[in-house]
Amino acid sequence: MQDETLTADDRDFVTALASGLEVIQAFDEDTPRMTLSEVAAKTDMNRARARRFLLTLHALGYVRKQQRHFELAPKALQLGYAYLSANNYRSVIQQYLEDITAEIGESSSLGVLDGNEVIYVARSAAKHRLMAITLSVGTRLPAAYTSMGRVLLSQLPDEELARYLEQVELEPHTECSITDTAQLRNCLEQVRQQGYSIVDQELDPGLRSLAVPAFDANGKLLGAINISTNAARIDFDTLTQSFLPLLQDKVQLIRTHVS
């Protein structure tokens, strides 16, 4: 069997499975509870189709129904837990993230790339809050505007990176945000060469972050590890002269202990 991604019109593509997962993913922080009509509108399905998927997910225990509203049931956590359980290196990395926070008082996270976004899969949070949104395991942020995202994009093979750059929509989040694809391409090439990324207030005003790639003992990319800071408190010299060597030491330990 060839290692390639199916398209929606491929004979092996299971449309019903894809649609069921789409319904699950429709529930989020902004829409934790929805009516049938709202689910249908958000997933661009007709009401009859959305109803079948909701009732099936309800029968399987992944969705709860309260009068006219549907919401995810605790069993849905098993879908995410399966990923975390299959990647048991996470507990090792979690300890190193906590060590970073204890040493410098800043938040540190592990992220992986999923499409155009970076997903937080482990995190050690400092006491001070850096962004308007609450960051936690499962949070998704645009890869183009995060240090972890740029590190992970820089690790893509040339063909995959070219496809990403062709279809990504660059929308400014702050006045510092990159909005030109050529500029982002040059930035990612620099990240690839130097082995780390610094993103300064491109996603959220005042947020400055540094990230490096993390590999296992076999050279497999596990994700990217970052340190998130407040731009008014931490300058670039501190990032490059103090925080960068700390991150590099931690990823070297990860490479030694994760196989």
PDB file of C-alpha atoms in Angstrom:
ATOM      1  CA  MET A   1       0.000   0.000   0.000  1.00  0.00           C
ATOM      2  CA  GLN A   2       1.436   3.347  -0.992  1.00  0.00           C
ATOM      3  CA  ASP A   3       1.983   5.943   1.725  1.00  0.00           C
ATOM      4  CA  GLU A   4      -0.155   8.712   0.290  1.00  0.00           C
ATOM      5  CA  THR A   5      -3.091  10.829   1.395  1.00  0.00           C
ATOM      6  CA  LEU A   6      -6.468   9.929  -0.035  1.00  0.00           C
ATOM      7  CA  THR A   7      -8.695  12.524  -1.636  1.00  0.00           C
ATOM      8  CA  ALA A   8     -12.432  12.743  -1.028  1.00  0.00           C
ATOM      9  CA  ASP A   9     -13.234  11.157  -4.401  1.00  0.00           C
ATOM     10  CA  ASP A  10     -10.955   8.153  -3.855  1.00  0.00           C
ATOM     11  CA  ARG A  11     -12.759   4.786  -3.695  1.00  0.00           C
ATOM     12  CA  ASP A  12     -11.102   4.006  -0.340  1.00  0.00           C
ATOM     13  CA  PHE A  13     -12.179   7.278   1.251  1.00  0.00           C
ATOM     14  CA  VAL A  14     -14.955   6.657   3.840  1.00  0.00           C
ATOM     15  CA  THR A  15     -17.145   9.731   3.594  1.00  0.00           C
ATOM     16  CA  ALA A  16     -19.362   8.753   6.524  1.00  0.00           C
ATOM     17  CA  LEU A  17     -16.370   8.481   8.851  1.00  0.00           C
ATOM     18  CA  ALA A  18     -15.046  11.845   7.697  1.00  0.00           C
ATOM     19  CA  SER A  19     -18.443  13.462   8.227  1.00  0.00           C
ATOM     20  CA  GLY A  20     -18.805  11.960  11.700  1.00  0.00           C
ATOM     21  CA  LEU A  21     -15.453  13.372  12.739  1.00  0.00           C
ATOM     22  CA  GLU A  22     -16.440  16.717  11.250  1.00  0.00           C
ATOM     23  CA  VAL A  23     -19.499  16.776  13.484  1.00  0.00           C
ATOM     24  CA  ILE A  24     -17.368  16.063  16.557  1.00  0.00           C
ATOM     25  CA  GLN A  25     -14.941  18.830  15.615  1.00  0.00           C
ATOM     26  CA  ALA A  26     -17.802  21.296  15.202  1.00  0.00           C
ATOM     27  CA  PHE A  27     -18.086  21.510  18.988  1.00  0.00           C
ATOM     28  CA  ASP A  28     -15.521  23.924  20.361  1.00  0.00           C
ATOM     29  CA  GLU A  29     -14.992  26.658  22.937  1.00  0.00           C
ATOM     30  CA  ASP A  30     -17.316  29.045  21.120  1.00  0.00           C
ATOM     31  CA  THR A  31     -20.029  26.461  20.413  1.00  0.00           C
ATOM     32  CA  PRO A  32     -19.979  23.802  23.156  1.00  0.00           C
ATOM     33  CA  ARG A  33     -23.750  23.220  22.859  1.00  0.00           C
ATOM     34  CA  MET A  34     -25.685  23.350  19.599  1.00  0.00           C
ATOM     35  CA  THR A  35     -29.066  22.526  18.177  1.00  0.00           C
ATOM     36  CA  LEU A  36     -29.442  20.237  15.199  1.00  0.00           C
ATOM     37  CA  SER A  37     -29.860  23.253  12.930  1.00  0.00           C
ATOM     38  CA  GLU A  38     -26.697  24.863  14.270  1.00  0.00           C
ATOM     39  CA  VAL A  39     -24.662  21.680  13.756  1.00  0.00           C
ATOM     40  CA  ALA A  40     -26.006  21.356  10.219  1.00  0.00           C
ATOM     41  CA  ALA A  41     -25.113  24.964   9.430  1.00  0.00           C
ATOM     42  CA  LYS A  42     -21.628  24.737  10.913  1.00  0.00           C
ATOM     43  CA  THR A  43     -20.776  21.517   9.072  1.00  0.00           C
ATOM     44  CA  ASP A  44     -22.529  22.572   5.864  1.00  0.00           C
ATOM     45  CA  MET A  45     -24.761  19.467   5.977  1.00  0.00           C
ATOM     46  CA  ASN A  46     -28.490  19.211   5.491  1.00  0.00           C
ATOM     47  CA  ARG A  47     -30.541  18.615   8.646  1.00  0.00           C
ATOM     48  CA  ALA A  48     -31.318  14.980   7.867  1.00  0.00           C
ATOM     49  CA  ARG A  49     -27.642  14.093   7.405  1.00  0.00           C
ATOM     50  CA  ALA A  50     -26.522  15.992  10.503  1.00  0.00           C
ATOM     51  CA  ARG A  51     -29.303  14.339  12.516  1.00  0.00           C
ATOM     52  CA  ARG A  52     -28.142  10.834  11.551  1.00  0.00           C
ATOM     53  CA  PHE A  53     -24.577  11.538  12.609  1.00  0.00           C
ATOM     54  CA  LEU A  54     -25.614  13.187  15.874  1.00  0.00           C
ATOM     55  CA  LEU A  55     -27.915  10.319  16.793  1.00  0.00           C
ATOM     56  CA  THR A  56     -25.236   7.747  15.917  1.00  0.00           C
ATOM     57  CA  LEU A  57     -22.640   9.590  18.027  1.00  0.00           C
ATOM     58  CA  HIS A  58     -25.238   9.791  20.805  1.00  0.00           C
ATOM     59  CA  ALA A  59     -25.822   6.025  20.608  1.00  0.00           C
ATOM     60  CA  LEU A  60     -22.067   5.421  20.812  1.00  0.00           C
ATOM     61  CA  GLY A  61     -21.738   7.703  23.825  1.00  0.00           C
ATOM     62  CA  TYR A  62     -19.688  10.476  22.243  1.00  0.00           C
ATOM     63  CA  VAL A  63     -22.506  13.049  22.275  1.00  0.00           C
ATOM     64  CA  ARG A  64     -25.099  13.963  24.915  1.00  0.00           C
ATOM     65  CA  LYS A  65     -28.573  15.297  24.112  1.00  0.00           C
ATOM     66  CA  GLN A  66     -30.400  17.703  26.406  1.00  0.00           C
ATOM     67  CA  GLN A  67     -33.780  18.597  24.984  1.00  0.00           C
ATOM     68  CA  ARG A  68     -33.011  20.450  21.716  1.00  0.00           C
ATOM     69  CA  HIS A  69     -29.277  20.786  22.320  1.00  0.00           C
ATOM     70  CA  PHE A  70     -26.344  18.463  21.711  1.00  0.00           C
ATOM     71  CA  GLU A  71     -22.909  18.554  23.379  1.00  0.00           C
ATOM     72  CA  LEU A  72     -19.863  16.325  23.543  1.00  0.00           C
ATOM     73  CA  ALA A  73     -19.881  13.639  26.218  1.00  0.00           C
ATOM     74  CA  PRO A  74     -16.825  12.764  28.353  1.00  0.00           C
ATOM     75  CA  LYS A  75     -16.246   9.682  26.196  1.00  0.00           C
ATOM     76  CA  ALA A  76     -15.034  12.022  23.426  1.00  0.00           C
ATOM     77  CA  LEU A  77     -11.910  12.525  25.536  1.00  0.00           C
ATOM     78  CA  GLN A  78     -10.907   8.978  24.618  1.00  0.00           C
ATOM     79  CA  LEU A  79     -10.187  10.127  21.077  1.00  0.00           C
ATOM     80  CA  GLY A  80      -7.549  12.553  22.283  1.00  0.00           C
ATOM     81  CA  TYR A  81      -6.320  10.236  25.003  1.00  0.00           C
ATOM     82  CA  ALA A  82      -5.602   7.552  22.421  1.00  0.00           C
ATOM     83  CA  TYR A  83      -3.108   9.909  20.774  1.00  0.00           C
ATOM     84  CA  LEU A  84      -1.490  10.860  24.067  1.00  0.00           C
ATOM     85  CA  SER A  85      -1.257   7.228  25.185  1.00  0.00           C
ATOM     86  CA  ALA A  86       0.295   6.149  21.895  1.00  0.00           C
ATOM     87  CA  ASN A  87       2.958   8.839  22.274  1.00  0.00           C
ATOM     88  CA  ASN A  88       4.331   7.962  25.685  1.00  0.00           C
ATOM     89  CA  TYR A  89       7.316  10.282  25.258  1.00  0.00           C
ATOM     90  CA  ARG A  90       4.991  13.066  26.334  1.00  0.00           C
ATOM     91  CA  SER A  91       5.454  12.343  30.053  1.00  0.00           C
ATOM     92  CA  VAL A  92       9.220  12.646  29.664  1.00  0.00           C
ATOM     93  CA  ILE A  93       8.922  15.936  27.831  1.00  0.00           C
ATOM     94  CA  GLN A  94       6.379  17.241  30.355  1.00  0.00           C
ATOM     95  CA  GLN A  95       8.999  16.978  33.064  1.00  0.00           C
ATOM     96  CA  TYR A  96      11.501  18.985  31.038  1.00  0.00           C
ATOM     97  CA  LEU A  97       8.862  21.656  30.356  1.00  0.00           C
ATOM     98  CA  GLU A  98       8.181  21.914  34.075  1.00  0.00           C
ATOM     99  CA  ASP A  99      11.919  22.162  34.740  1.00  0.00           C
ATOM    100  CA  ILE A 100      12.112  25.108  32.329  1.00  0.00           C
ATOM    101  CA  THR A 101       9.259  26.904  34.085  1.00  0.00           C
ATOM    102  CA  ALA A 102      10.799  26.261  37.494  1.00  0.00           C
ATOM    103  CA  GLU A 103      14.182  27.578  36.344  1.00  0.00           C
ATOM    104  CA  ILE A 104      13.173  30.775  34.521  1.00  0.00           C
ATOM    105  CA  GLY A 105       9.561  31.383  35.544  1.00  0.00           C
ATOM    106  CA  GLU A 106       8.220  31.293  31.988  1.00  0.00           C
ATOM    107  CA  SER A 107       5.692  29.056  30.242  1.00  0.00           C
ATOM    108  CA  SER A 108       6.983  26.244  28.057  1.00  0.00           C
ATOM    109  CA  SER A 109       5.074  23.991  25.650  1.00  0.00           C
ATOM    110  CA  LEU A 110       5.372  21.144  23.170  1.00  0.00           C
ATOM    111  CA  GLY A 111       3.484  21.536  19.898  1.00  0.00           C
ATOM    112  CA  VAL A 112       2.951  19.436  16.791  1.00  0.00           C
ATOM    113  CA  LEU A 113       1.876  20.470  13.309  1.00  0.00           C
ATOM    114  CA  ASP A 114      -1.607  19.653  12.040  1.00  0.00           C
ATOM    115  CA  GLY A 115      -2.346  21.220   8.664  1.00  0.00           C
ATOM    116  CA  ASN A 116      -1.961  24.975   8.956  1.00  0.00           C
ATOM    117  CA  GLU A 117      -2.067  24.935  12.735  1.00  0.00           C
ATOM    118  CA  VAL A 118       0.136  23.988  15.636  1.00  0.00           C
ATOM    119  CA  ILE A 119      -1.536  21.972  18.408  1.00  0.00           C
ATOM    120  CA  TYR A 120      -0.367  22.117  22.023  1.00  0.00           C
ATOM    121  CA  VAL A 121       0.166  18.539  23.268  1.00  0.00           C
ATOM    122  CA  ALA A 122       2.044  19.307  26.498  1.00  0.00           C
ATOM    123  CA  ARG A 123       2.397  22.491  28.494  1.00  0.00           C
ATOM    124  CA  SER A 124       3.879  23.921  31.670  1.00  0.00           C
ATOM    125  CA  ALA A 125       2.230  27.254  32.439  1.00  0.00           C
ATOM    126  CA  ALA A 126       3.811  30.077  34.403  1.00  0.00           C
ATOM    127  CA  LYS A 127       1.701  31.981  36.904  1.00  0.00           C
ATOM    128  CA  HIS A 128       1.471  35.099  34.751  1.00  0.00           C
ATOM    129  CA  ARG A 129      -0.882  35.085  31.771  1.00  0.00           C
ATOM    130  CA  LEU A 130       0.507  36.033  28.355  1.00  0.00           C
ATOM    131  CA  MET A 131      -2.442  35.972  25.962  1.00  0.00           C
ATOM    132  CA  ALA A 132      -6.091  36.934  25.964  1.00  0.00           C
ATOM    133  CA  ILE A 133      -6.986  33.287  25.300  1.00  0.00           C
ATOM    134  CA  THR A 134      -6.171  30.485  27.722  1.00  0.00           C
ATOM    135  CA  LEU A 135      -3.512  28.149  26.356  1.00  0.00           C
ATOM    136  CA  SER A 136      -3.793  24.468  27.273  1.00  0.00           C
ATOM    137  CA  VAL A 137      -3.308  21.009  25.816  1.00  0.00           C
ATOM    138  CA  GLY A 138      -5.427  20.877  22.682  1.00  0.00           C
ATOM    139  CA  THR A 139      -5.196  24.591  21.874  1.00  0.00           C
ATOM    140  CA  ARG A 140      -4.720  25.310  18.171  1.00  0.00           C
ATOM    141  CA  LEU A 141      -2.911  28.372  16.834  1.00  0.00           C
ATOM    142  CA  PRO A 142      -1.925  29.388  13.289  1.00  0.00           C
ATOM    143  CA  ALA A 143       1.481  27.881  12.540  1.00  0.00           C
ATOM    144  CA  ALA A 144       2.602  30.891  10.503  1.00  0.00           C
ATOM    145  CA  TYR A 145       2.454  33.183  13.524  1.00  0.00           C
ATOM    146  CA  THR A 146       3.942  31.023  16.266  1.00  0.00           C
ATOM    147  CA  SER A 147       7.557  30.120  16.973  1.00  0.00           C
ATOM    148  CA  MET A 148       6.682  26.416  17.308  1.00  0.00           C
ATOM    149  CA  GLY A 149       4.732  26.545  14.069  1.00  0.00           C
ATOM    150  CA  ARG A 150       7.595  28.103  12.141  1.00  0.00           C
ATOM    151  CA  VAL A 151      10.062  25.579  13.515  1.00  0.00           C
ATOM    152  CA  LEU A 152       7.789  22.727  12.432  1.00  0.00           C
ATOM    153  CA  LEU A 153       7.127  24.265   9.011  1.00  0.00           C
ATOM    154  CA  SER A 154      10.859  24.655   8.482  1.00  0.00           C
ATOM    155  CA  GLN A 155      11.251  20.911   9.017  1.00  0.00           C
ATOM    156  CA  LEU A 156       8.856  20.020   6.200  1.00  0.00           C
ATOM    157  CA  PRO A 157      10.265  18.560   2.983  1.00  0.00           C
ATOM    158  CA  ASP A 158      10.569  21.177   0.245  1.00  0.00           C
ATOM    159  CA  GLU A 159       7.534  19.920  -1.684  1.00  0.00           C
ATOM    160  CA  GLU A 160       5.260  19.943   1.361  1.00  0.00           C
ATOM    161  CA  LEU A 161       6.452  23.392   2.364  1.00  0.00           C
ATOM    162  CA  ALA A 162       5.813  24.688  -1.143  1.00  0.00           C
ATOM    163  CA  ARG A 163       2.242  23.335  -1.016  1.00  0.00           C
ATOM    164  CA  TYR A 164       1.698  24.970   2.346  1.00  0.00           C
ATOM    165  CA  LEU A 165       2.933  28.341   1.101  1.00  0.00           C
ATOM    166  CA  GLU A 166       0.720  28.111  -1.981  1.00  0.00           C
ATOM    167  CA  GLN A 167      -2.505  27.699  -0.028  1.00  0.00           C
ATOM    168  CA  VAL A 168      -1.942  29.408   3.338  1.00  0.00           C
ATOM    169  CA  GLU A 169      -3.920  32.580   3.992  1.00  0.00           C
ATOM    170  CA  LEU A 170      -1.859  35.093   5.938  1.00  0.00           C
ATOM    171  CA  GLU A 171      -4.130  37.276   8.032  1.00  0.00           C
ATOM    172  CA  PRO A 172      -2.549  39.921  10.269  1.00  0.00           C
ATOM    173  CA  HIS A 173      -3.180  39.489  13.987  1.00  0.00           C
ATOM    174  CA  THR A 174      -1.117  42.515  14.995  1.00  0.00           C
ATOM    175  CA  GLU A 175       0.725  45.307  13.194  1.00  0.00           C
ATOM    176  CA  CYS A 176       3.860  43.126  13.397  1.00  0.00           C
ATOM    177  CA  SER A 177       2.362  40.138  11.563  1.00  0.00           C
ATOM    178  CA  ILE A 178       3.941  38.913   8.335  1.00  0.00           C
ATOM    179  CA  THR A 179       1.401  39.088   5.511  1.00  0.00           C
ATOM    180  CA  ASP A 180       3.617  38.376   2.496  1.00  0.00           C
ATOM    181  CA  THR A 181       4.201  34.755   1.444  1.00  0.00           C
ATOM    182  CA  ALA A 182       7.678  35.483   0.081  1.00  0.00           C
ATOM    183  CA  GLN A 183       8.653  37.062   3.389  1.00  0.00           C
ATOM    184  CA  LEU A 184       7.360  34.041   5.281  1.00  0.00           C
ATOM    185  CA  ARG A 185       9.293  31.721   2.959  1.00  0.00           C
ATOM    186  CA  ASN A 186      12.505  33.647   3.657  1.00  0.00           C
ATOM    187  CA  CYS A 187      11.774  33.560   7.372  1.00  0.00           C
ATOM    188  CA  LEU A 188      11.285  29.786   7.340  1.00  0.00           C
ATOM    189  CA  GLU A 189      14.514  29.305   5.413  1.00  0.00           C
ATOM    190  CA  GLN A 190      16.340  31.292   8.075  1.00  0.00           C
ATOM    191  CA  VAL A 191      14.712  29.187  10.803  1.00  0.00           C
ATOM    192  CA  ARG A 192      15.794  26.024   8.986  1.00  0.00           C
ATOM    193  CA  GLN A 193      19.389  27.230   8.812  1.00  0.00           C
ATOM    194  CA  GLN A 194      19.735  28.536  12.363  1.00  0.00           C
ATOM    195  CA  GLY A 195      17.699  25.801  14.064  1.00  0.00           C
ATOM    196  CA  TYR A 196      15.370  28.007  16.080  1.00  0.00           C
ATOM    197  CA  SER A 197      12.606  30.577  15.669  1.00  0.00           C
ATOM    198  CA  ILE A 198      11.748  33.794  17.470  1.00  0.00           C
ATOM    199  CA  VAL A 199       8.335  35.327  16.846  1.00  0.00           C
ATOM    200  CA  ASP A 200       7.893  38.812  18.235  1.00  0.00           C
ATOM    201  CA  GLN A 201       4.312  40.020  18.812  1.00  0.00           C
ATOM    202  CA  GLU A 202       2.961  38.682  15.511  1.00  0.00           C
ATOM    203  CA  LEU A 203       0.132  36.712  17.092  1.00  0.00           C
ATOM    204  CA  ASP A 204      -0.698  38.759  20.159  1.00  0.00           C
ATOM    205  CA  PRO A 205       0.607  42.180  21.315  1.00  0.00           C
ATOM    206  CA  GLY A 206       3.280  41.713  23.952  1.00  0.00           C
ATOM    207  CA  LEU A 207       3.824  38.010  23.241  1.00  0.00           C
ATOM    208  CA  ARG A 208       7.377  37.042  22.335  1.00  0.00           C
ATOM    209  CA  SER A 209       8.336  33.384  21.949  1.00  0.00           C
ATOM    210  CA  LEU A 210      11.288  31.172  21.113  1.00  0.00           C
ATOM    211  CA  ALA A 211      11.135  27.580  19.846  1.00  0.00           C
ATOM    212  CA  VAL A 212      13.447  24.748  18.774  1.00  0.00           C
ATOM    213  CA  PRO A 213      12.728  21.329  17.221  1.00  0.00           C
ATOM    214  CA  ALA A 214      12.758  18.207  19.401  1.00  0.00           C
ATOM    215  CA  PHE A 215      13.856  14.810  18.046  1.00  0.00           C
ATOM    216  CA  ASP A 216      14.005  11.318  19.504  1.00  0.00           C
ATOM    217  CA  ALA A 217      17.084   9.103  19.613  1.00  0.00           C
ATOM    218  CA  ASN A 218      16.384   7.890  16.068  1.00  0.00           C
ATOM    219  CA  GLY A 219      16.168  11.376  14.636  1.00  0.00           C
ATOM    220  CA  LYS A 220      12.350  11.388  14.373  1.00  0.00           C
ATOM    221  CA  LEU A 221      10.765  14.805  14.831  1.00  0.00           C
ATOM    222  CA  LEU A 222       8.611  14.772  17.966  1.00  0.00           C
ATOM    223  CA  GLY A 223       7.488  18.382  17.769  1.00  0.00           C
ATOM    224  CA  ALA A 224       8.731  21.811  18.775  1.00  0.00           C
ATOM    225  CA  ILE A 225       9.366  23.137  22.268  1.00  0.00           C
ATOM    226  CA  ASN A 226       8.972  26.798  23.084  1.00  0.00           C
ATOM    227  CA  ILE A 227       9.346  29.400  25.789  1.00  0.00           C
ATOM    228  CA  SER A 228       6.686  32.109  25.788  1.00  0.00           C
ATOM    229  CA  THR A 229       7.480  35.478  27.343  1.00  0.00           C
ATOM    230  CA  ASN A 230       6.272  39.030  27.722  1.00  0.00           C
ATOM    231  CA  ALA A 231       8.025  41.373  25.293  1.00  0.00           C
ATOM    232  CA  ALA A 232       8.157  44.172  27.856  1.00  0.00           C
ATOM    233  CA  ARG A 233       9.899  41.935  30.377  1.00  0.00           C
ATOM    234  CA  ILE A 234      12.234  39.754  28.292  1.00  0.00           C
ATOM    235  CA  ASP A 235      14.528  41.264  25.649  1.00  0.00           C
ATOM    236  CA  PHE A 236      16.110  39.569  22.636  1.00  0.00           C
ATOM    237  CA  ASP A 237      19.508  39.217  24.320  1.00  0.00           C
ATOM    238  CA  THR A 238      17.931  37.193  27.118  1.00  0.00           C
ATOM    239  CA  LEU A 239      16.138  35.025  24.587  1.00  0.00           C
ATOM    240  CA  THR A 240      19.207  34.231  22.513  1.00  0.00           C
ATOM    241  CA  GLN A 241      21.889  34.189  25.201  1.00  0.00           C
ATOM    242  CA  SER A 242      20.021  32.581  28.088  1.00  0.00           C
ATOM    243  CA  PHE A 243      16.779  30.932  26.989  1.00  0.00           C
ATOM    244  CA  LEU A 244      18.035  29.461  23.702  1.00  0.00           C
ATOM    245  CA  PRO A 245      20.908  27.481  25.293  1.00  0.00           C
ATOM    246  CA  LEU A 246      18.440  26.236  27.930  1.00  0.00           C
ATOM    247  CA  LEU A 247      16.039  24.959  25.267  1.00  0.00           C
ATOM    248  CA  GLN A 248      18.885  23.393  23.308  1.00  0.00           C
ATOM    249  CA  ASP A 249      20.064  21.562  26.432  1.00  0.00           C
ATOM    250  CA  LYS A 250      16.557  20.222  27.070  1.00  0.00           C
ATOM    251  CA  VAL A 251      16.032  18.935  23.522  1.00  0.00           C
ATOM    252  CA  GLN A 252      19.401  17.228  23.708  1.00  0.00           C
ATOM    253  CA  LEU A 253      18.274  15.461  26.869  1.00  0.00           C
ATOM    254  CA  ILE A 254      15.035  14.485  25.143  1.00  0.00           C
ATOM    255  CA  ARG A 255      17.016  13.041  22.262  1.00  0.00           C
ATOM    256  CA  THR A 256      19.042  11.024  24.739  1.00  0.00           C
ATOM    257  CA  HIS A 257      16.115   9.649  26.729  1.00  0.00           C
ATOM    258  CA  VAL A 258      13.351   9.188  24.147  1.00  0.00           C
ATOM    259  CA  SER A 259      13.708   6.352  21.632  1.00  0.00           C
TER     260      SER A 259
END
